[in-house]
Amino acid sequence: MDRQRKVKSKTVFRFMAIVSLILFTFPALTFAHPYSASFTNIQFNENETTVSFSIDTLSIIELQEDIDQNKDNILQMKEINSEEDHLVEFLTHSVILDKNNEQQEPELLSMKIDKKDNKEFLSLSLKYPAYQPGDTITINDGLYYKDVDTNYVNLLSATIFGESSQAALQGENRSWTILLTEPQQEQQAGGDSSSSTGPADGASGNKTASSSWLSFFKLGMSHILTGYDHLLFLFALLLRKQTFKQYALIVTSFTIAHSITLSLAVLGIMDLPSKFVESVIALSIIYVAMENIFRKEVNHRWGLTFVFGLIHGLGFANILQEMNLSKGNIALALVSFNIGIEVVQIMIVLLVLPLLTYLHRLKDSSKYIKYGSIVIILFGAFWLVERLFS
């Protein structure tokens, strides 16, 4: 009797170890709203300043609970129109434009629902007065300010007298400050083009969020941590027992492949429909998990990983494509963003491999791999159907 209890206890412990492994690796796998993003585009012109602000509609429903009147998690224009004044006030007082530490009030030009990357966004077009050289302009984003663990990011692009600047406002760094200066009248032939703007210290002492490597490095880290389909694909690849060399080849080929297509997509050289890309990503998860069940040997997975990694790279690129990065900032943004992805990816692999090593030593490891792969297939199938018919 005691022996049976011990066997059952070991079985339960092993099962919990596998469940813990999956939950530890993908803590929010089933969340309907894994990533919250907004896009701010500012144009400083001689006669006026225009701001285009877009935020995904699921974020609006989270932030304004009463706006989704029929509780279907879909924001409709009639619901927006009924709360227009309140909604505009909320957004313009949460994402604030200051001039010399004084909050500016905009004029609403239009408000509509747009579709980007299979997601719906609420887009506002706003007009502010023209600002003069010597003015210090600051954007402060206070959305989700009460949520310490939020993954929200505001991807900002600004054009100041023809010069461009980009930033990713996220975490505790939610301010972007610029000192407007006179636009350059002429450039020396063959000389380096310098920006007509410079960062301001500002009377408030806010730290400037520029298009530095750190801003996009953090964005890359956040993007992969909320890219549950990418992480599940990688986990499925590692689930079967392989040598350390084979694991290293898998991670390396995935890195090289998605780096290639990520760069090509952001540079505008390669572009495929988002629905196709996201559906193939889901299909890649299903395919690898099925290999875990039905293939006897998985010794050359680096080639398969490279092929599917090319598609995953296009998925990584979506958020940077929306920013319309300037030529001067694109190389820095790409490298920093990609390094952020790789750092998190390597950390996850280093955490998962010891747990997988324990799993592979279990007497019934093949059964656990099979059961785990079935769960992965179910997630992949759910995403595939959702993306094909959304």
CSV table of C-alpha atoms in Angstrom, one decimal:
chain,number,residue,atom,x,y,z
A,1,MET,CA,0.0,0.0,0.0
A,2,ASP,CA,2.8,2.4,1.0
A,3,ARG,CA,4.6,1.5,-2.3
A,4,GLN,CA,1.5,2.4,-4.3
A,5,ARG,CA,1.2,5.7,-2.5
A,6,LYS,CA,4.9,6.4,-3.2
A,7,VAL,CA,4.4,5.6,-6.9
A,8,LYS,CA,1.3,7.9,-7.1
A,9,SER,CA,3.2,10.6,-5.2
A,10,LYS,CA,6.1,10.4,-7.7
A,11,THR,CA,3.6,10.5,-10.6
A,12,VAL,CA,1.8,13.5,-9.2
A,13,PHE,CA,5.2,15.3,-8.6
A,14,ARG,CA,6.4,14.6,-12.1
A,15,PHE,CA,3.1,15.8,-13.6
A,16,MET,CA,3.3,19.0,-11.5
A,17,ALA,CA,6.9,19.5,-12.7
A,18,ILE,CA,5.7,19.4,-16.3
A,19,VAL,CA,2.8,21.7,-15.6
A,20,SER,CA,5.1,24.1,-13.7
A,21,LEU,CA,7.5,24.1,-16.6
A,22,ILE,CA,4.8,25.2,-19.0
A,23,LEU,CA,3.4,27.8,-16.7
A,24,PHE,CA,6.8,29.1,-15.8
A,25,THR,CA,7.7,29.5,-19.4
A,26,PHE,CA,4.4,30.9,-20.6
A,27,PRO,CA,2.8,32.6,-17.6
A,28,ALA,CA,0.2,34.5,-19.6
A,29,LEU,CA,-0.3,32.1,-22.5
A,30,THR,CA,-4.1,32.2,-22.4
A,31,PHE,CA,-4.4,36.0,-22.0
A,32,ALA,CA,-6.7,37.5,-24.6
A,33,HIS,CA,-4.8,40.8,-24.4
A,34,PRO,CA,-1.1,40.1,-24.2
A,35,TYR,CA,0.3,43.4,-25.6
A,36,SER,CA,-1.0,46.9,-25.3
A,37,ALA,CA,0.4,49.5,-27.7
A,38,SER,CA,-0.2,53.0,-28.8
A,39,PHE,CA,1.3,55.0,-31.7
A,40,THR,CA,2.0,58.8,-31.5
A,41,ASN,CA,3.0,60.7,-34.5
A,42,ILE,CA,3.8,64.4,-34.1
A,43,GLN,CA,4.4,66.9,-36.9
A,44,PHE,CA,5.9,70.2,-35.9
A,45,ASN,CA,5.2,72.7,-38.7
A,46,GLU,CA,5.5,76.5,-39.0
A,47,ASN,CA,1.8,77.1,-38.8
A,48,GLU,CA,0.5,74.3,-36.7
A,49,THR,CA,1.4,71.1,-34.8
A,50,THR,CA,-0.6,68.0,-35.6
A,51,VAL,CA,-0.7,64.8,-33.5
A,52,SER,CA,-2.0,61.4,-34.6
A,53,PHE,CA,-2.6,59.1,-31.7
A,54,SER,CA,-3.7,55.5,-32.0
A,55,ILE,CA,-4.3,52.9,-29.3
A,56,ASP,CA,-5.6,49.3,-29.6
A,57,THR,CA,-9.3,49.1,-28.7
A,58,LEU,CA,-8.8,46.4,-26.1
A,59,SER,CA,-6.8,48.9,-24.1
A,60,ILE,CA,-9.6,51.4,-24.3
A,61,ILE,CA,-12.1,48.8,-23.0
A,62,GLU,CA,-9.6,48.0,-20.2
A,63,LEU,CA,-9.1,51.6,-19.3
A,64,GLN,CA,-12.8,52.7,-19.7
A,65,GLU,CA,-14.8,49.8,-18.5
A,66,ASP,CA,-18.2,51.3,-19.1
A,67,ILE,CA,-17.6,52.1,-22.7
A,68,ASP,CA,-18.2,48.6,-23.9
A,69,GLN,CA,-21.9,48.8,-23.4
A,70,ASN,CA,-22.9,45.4,-24.7
A,71,LYS,CA,-19.9,43.7,-23.0
A,72,ASP,CA,-18.7,41.9,-26.2
A,73,ASN,CA,-15.1,43.1,-26.0
A,74,ILE,CA,-15.5,44.8,-29.3
A,75,LEU,CA,-15.4,48.6,-29.4
A,76,GLN,CA,-18.0,50.0,-31.9
A,77,MET,CA,-18.3,53.5,-33.3
A,78,LYS,CA,-21.7,54.0,-31.7
A,79,GLU,CA,-20.2,53.3,-28.3
A,80,ILE,CA,-17.4,55.7,-29.0
A,81,ASN,CA,-19.7,58.4,-30.2
A,82,SER,CA,-21.9,58.2,-27.1
A,83,GLU,CA,-18.8,58.8,-24.9
A,84,GLU,CA,-16.9,61.0,-27.3
A,85,ASP,CA,-16.3,64.1,-25.0
A,86,HIS,CA,-15.4,61.9,-22.0
A,87,LEU,CA,-13.1,59.7,-24.1
A,88,VAL,CA,-11.2,62.6,-25.8
A,89,GLU,CA,-10.8,64.3,-22.4
A,90,PHE,CA,-9.5,61.1,-20.9
A,91,LEU,CA,-6.9,60.4,-23.7
A,92,THR,CA,-5.7,63.9,-24.1
A,93,HIS,CA,-5.3,64.3,-20.3
A,94,SER,CA,-3.5,61.0,-20.1
A,95,VAL,CA,-1.1,61.5,-23.0
A,96,ILE,CA,-0.2,65.1,-22.4
A,97,LEU,CA,1.7,67.6,-24.6
A,98,ASP,CA,3.4,70.3,-22.5
A,99,LYS,CA,5.0,73.5,-23.7
A,100,ASN,CA,7.5,74.9,-21.2
A,101,ASN,CA,5.8,72.9,-18.5
A,102,GLU,CA,2.3,74.1,-19.3
A,103,GLN,CA,-0.2,71.6,-20.5
A,104,GLN,CA,-1.6,72.3,-24.0
A,105,GLU,CA,-5.2,71.7,-25.0
A,106,PRO,CA,-5.8,70.3,-28.5
A,107,GLU,CA,-8.5,70.6,-31.1
A,108,LEU,CA,-10.0,67.3,-32.2
A,109,LEU,CA,-10.0,66.9,-35.9
A,110,SER,CA,-11.3,63.3,-36.2
A,111,MET,CA,-11.8,60.1,-34.4
A,112,LYS,CA,-12.2,56.7,-36.0
A,113,ILE,CA,-11.5,53.0,-35.7
A,114,ASP,CA,-8.6,51.7,-37.9
A,115,LYS,CA,-7.4,48.1,-38.4
A,116,LYS,CA,-3.6,47.4,-38.2
A,117,ASP,CA,-2.0,44.0,-38.1
A,118,ASN,CA,-5.4,42.2,-37.5
A,119,LYS,CA,-6.0,44.5,-34.5
A,120,GLU,CA,-8.5,47.4,-34.2
A,121,PHE,CA,-7.1,50.7,-33.1
A,122,LEU,CA,-8.9,53.9,-32.0
A,123,SER,CA,-7.2,56.8,-33.9
A,124,LEU,CA,-7.4,60.4,-33.0
A,125,SER,CA,-6.3,63.3,-35.1
A,126,LEU,CA,-5.4,66.4,-33.0
A,127,LYS,CA,-4.2,69.9,-33.7
A,128,TYR,CA,-2.1,72.1,-31.4
A,129,PRO,CA,-0.8,75.6,-32.1
A,130,ALA,CA,2.5,76.1,-33.8
A,131,TYR,CA,5.5,76.1,-31.5
A,132,GLN,CA,8.6,78.4,-31.8
A,133,PRO,CA,12.3,77.8,-31.6
A,134,GLY,CA,13.3,78.0,-27.9
A,135,ASP,CA,10.1,76.1,-26.7
A,136,THR,CA,10.6,73.0,-24.7
A,137,ILE,CA,8.1,70.3,-25.7
A,138,THR,CA,7.4,67.3,-23.5
A,139,ILE,CA,5.1,64.3,-24.1
A,140,ASN,CA,4.1,62.6,-20.9
A,141,ASP,CA,2.2,59.3,-21.1
A,142,GLY,CA,0.2,58.4,-18.1
A,143,LEU,CA,-1.9,55.5,-19.5
A,144,TYR,CA,-1.8,52.4,-17.2
A,145,TYR,CA,0.2,54.4,-14.7
A,146,LYS,CA,-1.4,52.5,-11.8
A,147,ASP,CA,-0.4,49.2,-13.3
A,148,VAL,CA,3.2,48.5,-12.1
A,149,ASP,CA,3.5,45.4,-14.3
A,150,THR,CA,2.0,46.8,-17.4
A,151,ASN,CA,3.5,45.8,-20.8
A,152,TYR,CA,2.1,49.0,-22.4
A,153,VAL,CA,4.3,50.9,-24.8
A,154,ASN,CA,3.8,54.1,-26.7
A,155,LEU,CA,5.8,54.1,-29.9
A,156,LEU,CA,6.5,57.8,-30.7
A,157,SER,CA,7.6,59.4,-34.0
A,158,ALA,CA,8.3,63.1,-34.2
A,159,THR,CA,9.1,65.3,-37.2
A,160,ILE,CA,10.6,68.6,-36.3
A,161,PHE,CA,11.3,71.0,-39.2
A,162,GLY,CA,12.1,68.0,-41.4
A,163,GLU,CA,14.2,66.1,-38.9
A,164,SER,CA,12.9,62.9,-37.4
A,165,SER,CA,13.1,61.3,-34.0
A,166,GLN,CA,11.7,58.1,-32.6
A,167,ALA,CA,11.3,56.7,-29.1
A,168,ALA,CA,9.6,53.9,-27.2
A,169,LEU,CA,7.9,55.1,-24.1
A,170,GLN,CA,7.5,52.2,-21.7
A,171,GLY,CA,7.9,51.2,-18.1
A,172,GLU,CA,9.0,54.0,-15.9
A,173,ASN,CA,10.4,56.0,-18.8
A,174,ARG,CA,7.2,57.6,-20.1
A,175,SER,CA,8.4,61.1,-21.0
A,176,TRP,CA,9.9,62.5,-24.2
A,177,THR,CA,11.4,66.0,-24.2
A,178,ILE,CA,12.8,68.1,-27.0
A,179,LEU,CA,14.1,71.7,-27.3
A,180,LEU,CA,13.0,73.2,-30.5
A,181,THR,CA,15.8,75.1,-32.3
A,182,GLU,CA,16.1,76.9,-35.6
A,183,PRO,CA,16.0,74.6,-38.6
A,184,GLN,CA,19.3,74.4,-40.5
A,185,GLN,CA,19.3,76.5,-43.6
A,186,GLU,CA,21.9,74.7,-45.5
A,187,GLN,CA,24.4,71.8,-45.4
A,188,GLN,CA,27.9,71.6,-46.6
A,189,ALA,CA,28.3,69.3,-49.6
A,190,GLY,CA,29.5,65.9,-48.4
A,191,GLY,CA,29.2,66.9,-44.8
A,192,ASP,CA,27.4,64.9,-42.1
A,193,SER,CA,23.8,65.8,-41.7
A,194,SER,CA,23.2,66.9,-38.1
A,195,SER,CA,19.8,67.1,-36.4
A,196,SER,CA,18.1,70.5,-36.1
A,197,THR,CA,16.9,69.4,-32.6
A,198,GLY,CA,18.5,68.6,-29.4
A,199,PRO,CA,17.4,67.1,-26.2
A,200,ALA,CA,16.5,69.5,-23.4
A,201,ASP,CA,17.2,69.0,-19.8
A,202,GLY,CA,13.9,70.8,-19.1
A,203,ALA,CA,13.0,72.7,-16.0
A,204,SER,CA,11.1,69.7,-14.6
A,205,GLY,CA,14.3,67.6,-14.8
A,206,ASN,CA,12.6,64.7,-16.6
A,207,LYS,CA,14.9,62.3,-18.3
A,208,THR,CA,14.7,62.5,-22.1
A,209,ALA,CA,13.5,59.4,-23.9
A,210,SER,CA,15.4,59.5,-27.1
A,211,SER,CA,15.9,57.0,-29.9
A,212,SER,CA,18.8,55.5,-28.0
A,213,TRP,CA,19.7,51.8,-28.0
A,214,LEU,CA,18.3,51.3,-24.6
A,215,SER,CA,14.8,52.4,-25.6
A,216,PHE,CA,14.6,49.8,-28.4
A,217,PHE,CA,16.5,47.2,-26.4
A,218,LYS,CA,13.7,47.3,-23.8
A,219,LEU,CA,11.1,47.2,-26.5
A,220,GLY,CA,12.7,44.0,-28.0
A,221,MET,CA,12.7,42.4,-24.5
A,222,SER,CA,9.0,43.3,-23.9
A,223,HIS,CA,8.0,42.1,-27.4
A,224,ILE,CA,9.5,38.6,-27.1
A,225,LEU,CA,8.1,38.3,-23.5
A,226,THR,CA,4.6,38.9,-24.8
A,227,GLY,CA,5.1,36.9,-28.0
A,228,TYR,CA,3.7,33.7,-26.5
A,229,ASP,CA,3.4,32.0,-29.9
A,230,HIS,CA,7.1,32.6,-30.6
A,231,LEU,CA,8.1,31.3,-27.2
A,232,LEU,CA,5.8,28.3,-27.5
A,233,PHE,CA,7.4,27.5,-30.9
A,234,LEU,CA,10.8,27.6,-29.3
A,235,PHE,CA,9.7,25.5,-26.4
A,236,ALA,CA,8.2,22.9,-28.8
A,237,LEU,CA,11.6,22.7,-30.6
A,238,LEU,CA,13.4,22.0,-27.4
A,239,LEU,CA,10.9,19.6,-25.8
A,240,ARG,CA,12.4,16.4,-27.4
A,241,LYS,CA,15.7,15.1,-26.0
A,242,GLN,CA,18.7,16.3,-28.0
A,243,THR,CA,22.3,17.0,-27.5
A,244,PHE,CA,23.6,20.4,-26.3
A,245,LYS,CA,25.1,20.9,-29.8
A,246,GLN,CA,21.7,20.3,-31.4
A,247,TYR,CA,20.0,22.8,-28.9
A,248,ALA,CA,22.7,25.4,-29.7
A,249,LEU,CA,22.1,24.9,-33.5
A,250,ILE,CA,18.4,25.3,-33.0
A,251,VAL,CA,18.7,28.6,-31.1
A,252,THR,CA,21.4,29.9,-33.5
A,253,SER,CA,19.4,29.1,-36.6
A,254,PHE,CA,16.3,30.7,-35.2
A,255,THR,CA,18.2,33.8,-34.3
A,256,ILE,CA,19.8,34.2,-37.7
A,257,ALA,CA,16.6,33.5,-39.6
A,258,HIS,CA,14.3,35.9,-37.7
A,259,SER,CA,17.1,38.6,-37.7
A,260,ILE,CA,17.2,38.4,-41.5
A,261,THR,CA,13.5,38.8,-42.2
A,262,LEU,CA,13.0,41.3,-39.3
A,263,SER,CA,15.6,43.6,-40.9
A,264,LEU,CA,14.2,43.1,-44.5
A,265,ALA,CA,10.7,43.9,-43.3
A,266,VAL,CA,11.6,47.0,-41.3
A,267,LEU,CA,13.7,48.2,-44.3
A,268,GLY,CA,10.7,47.8,-46.5
A,269,ILE,CA,12.4,45.2,-48.7
A,270,MET,CA,10.1,42.3,-47.7
A,271,ASP,CA,6.4,42.4,-46.8
A,272,LEU,CA,3.8,39.7,-46.6
A,273,PRO,CA,0.2,39.9,-45.4
A,274,SER,CA,-0.1,39.9,-41.7
A,275,LYS,CA,-2.8,37.3,-41.7
A,276,PHE,CA,-0.6,34.9,-43.7
A,277,VAL,CA,2.4,35.5,-41.4
A,278,GLU,CA,0.5,35.0,-38.2
A,279,SER,CA,-1.3,31.9,-39.5
A,280,VAL,CA,2.0,30.3,-40.6
A,281,ILE,CA,3.5,31.0,-37.2
A,282,ALA,CA,0.6,29.1,-35.6
A,283,LEU,CA,1.0,26.3,-38.1
A,284,SER,CA,4.8,26.1,-37.3
A,285,ILE,CA,3.9,25.4,-33.7
A,286,ILE,CA,1.5,22.6,-34.7
A,287,TYR,CA,4.0,21.0,-37.1
A,288,VAL,CA,6.9,20.9,-34.6
A,289,ALA,CA,4.6,19.5,-31.8
A,290,MET,CA,3.4,16.8,-34.2
A,291,GLU,CA,7.0,15.9,-35.0
A,292,ASN,CA,7.6,15.5,-31.3
A,293,ILE,CA,4.9,12.8,-31.2
A,294,PHE,CA,5.4,11.0,-34.5
A,295,ARG,CA,9.0,11.3,-35.5
A,296,LYS,CA,11.5,8.9,-34.1
A,297,GLU,CA,14.5,11.1,-34.6
A,298,VAL,CA,14.8,14.9,-34.5
A,299,ASN,CA,18.5,15.3,-35.1
A,300,HIS,CA,18.5,18.0,-37.8
A,301,ARG,CA,16.0,20.5,-36.5
A,302,TRP,CA,18.1,23.5,-37.2
A,303,GLY,CA,17.1,23.5,-40.8
A,304,LEU,CA,13.4,23.3,-40.0
A,305,THR,CA,13.9,26.0,-37.4
A,306,PHE,CA,15.6,28.3,-39.9
A,307,VAL,CA,12.7,28.0,-42.4
A,308,PHE,CA,10.1,28.7,-39.9
A,309,GLY,CA,12.3,31.3,-38.2
A,310,LEU,CA,12.1,33.4,-41.4
A,311,ILE,CA,8.4,33.7,-40.9
A,312,HIS,CA,8.7,34.4,-37.2
A,313,GLY,CA,11.0,37.3,-38.0
A,314,LEU,CA,8.2,38.9,-40.1
A,315,GLY,CA,6.0,38.6,-37.0
A,316,PHE,CA,8.6,40.4,-34.8
A,317,ALA,CA,8.8,43.2,-37.3
A,318,ASN,CA,5.2,44.4,-37.1
A,319,ILE,CA,5.6,46.7,-34.2
A,320,LEU,CA,8.7,48.5,-35.7
A,321,GLN,CA,7.0,48.7,-39.1
A,322,GLU,CA,4.2,50.8,-37.6
A,323,MET,CA,6.7,53.4,-36.4
A,324,ASN,CA,8.0,54.4,-39.9
A,325,LEU,CA,11.5,54.7,-38.6
A,326,SER,CA,13.7,57.4,-40.1
A,327,LYS,CA,16.8,56.3,-42.1
A,328,GLY,CA,19.0,57.9,-39.5
A,329,ASN,CA,17.6,55.8,-36.7
A,330,ILE,CA,16.7,52.6,-38.4
A,331,ALA,CA,20.0,50.8,-38.0
A,332,LEU,CA,20.3,51.6,-34.3
A,333,ALA,CA,16.7,50.6,-33.6
A,334,LEU,CA,17.0,47.3,-35.5
A,335,VAL,CA,20.2,46.2,-33.7
A,336,SER,CA,19.0,47.3,-30.3
A,337,PHE,CA,15.5,45.7,-30.8
A,338,ASN,CA,17.0,42.4,-32.0
A,339,ILE,CA,19.6,42.3,-29.1
A,340,GLY,CA,16.7,42.7,-26.7
A,341,ILE,CA,14.9,39.7,-28.2
A,342,GLU,CA,18.0,37.6,-28.1
A,343,VAL,CA,18.9,38.4,-24.5
A,344,VAL,CA,15.4,37.2,-23.3
A,345,GLN,CA,15.4,34.2,-25.6
A,346,ILE,CA,18.8,33.0,-24.3
A,347,MET,CA,17.7,33.6,-20.7
A,348,ILE,CA,14.6,31.5,-21.2
A,349,VAL,CA,16.5,28.7,-22.9
A,350,LEU,CA,19.0,28.6,-20.0
A,351,LEU,CA,16.2,28.4,-17.5
A,352,VAL,CA,14.2,25.8,-19.4
A,353,LEU,CA,17.1,23.4,-20.3
A,354,PRO,CA,17.7,22.1,-16.7
A,355,LEU,CA,14.0,21.4,-16.3
A,356,LEU,CA,14.0,19.6,-19.6
A,357,THR,CA,17.1,17.6,-18.6
A,358,TYR,CA,15.1,16.5,-15.5
A,359,LEU,CA,12.1,15.6,-17.6
A,360,HIS,CA,14.2,13.5,-20.0
A,361,ARG,CA,15.6,11.4,-17.1
A,362,LEU,CA,12.1,10.3,-16.0
A,363,LYS,CA,11.0,6.8,-16.7
A,364,ASP,CA,7.9,8.0,-18.4
A,365,SER,CA,9.4,11.0,-20.1
A,366,SER,CA,8.1,10.0,-23.6
A,367,LYS,CA,4.6,10.1,-22.3
A,368,TYR,CA,5.1,13.5,-20.8
A,369,ILE,CA,6.6,14.8,-24.0
A,370,LYS,CA,3.6,13.4,-25.9
A,371,TYR,CA,1.1,15.0,-23.5
A,372,GLY,CA,2.9,18.3,-23.6
A,373,SER,CA,3.0,18.2,-27.4
A,374,ILE,CA,-0.7,17.6,-27.5
A,375,VAL,CA,-1.3,20.7,-25.3
A,376,ILE,CA,1.0,22.7,-27.6
A,377,ILE,CA,-0.9,21.4,-30.7
A,378,LEU,CA,-4.2,22.6,-29.1
A,379,PHE,CA,-2.8,26.1,-28.5
A,380,GLY,CA,-1.4,26.2,-32.0
A,381,ALA,CA,-4.7,25.0,-33.5
A,382,PHE,CA,-6.7,27.6,-31.5
A,383,TRP,CA,-4.4,30.4,-32.8
A,384,LEU,CA,-4.5,29.1,-36.3
A,385,VAL,CA,-8.3,29.1,-36.4
A,386,GLU,CA,-8.5,32.5,-34.7
A,387,ARG,CA,-6.1,34.1,-37.2
A,388,LEU,CA,-7.6,32.5,-40.3
A,389,PHE,CA,-11.1,33.6,-39.5
A,390,SER,CA,-10.6,36.9,-37.7
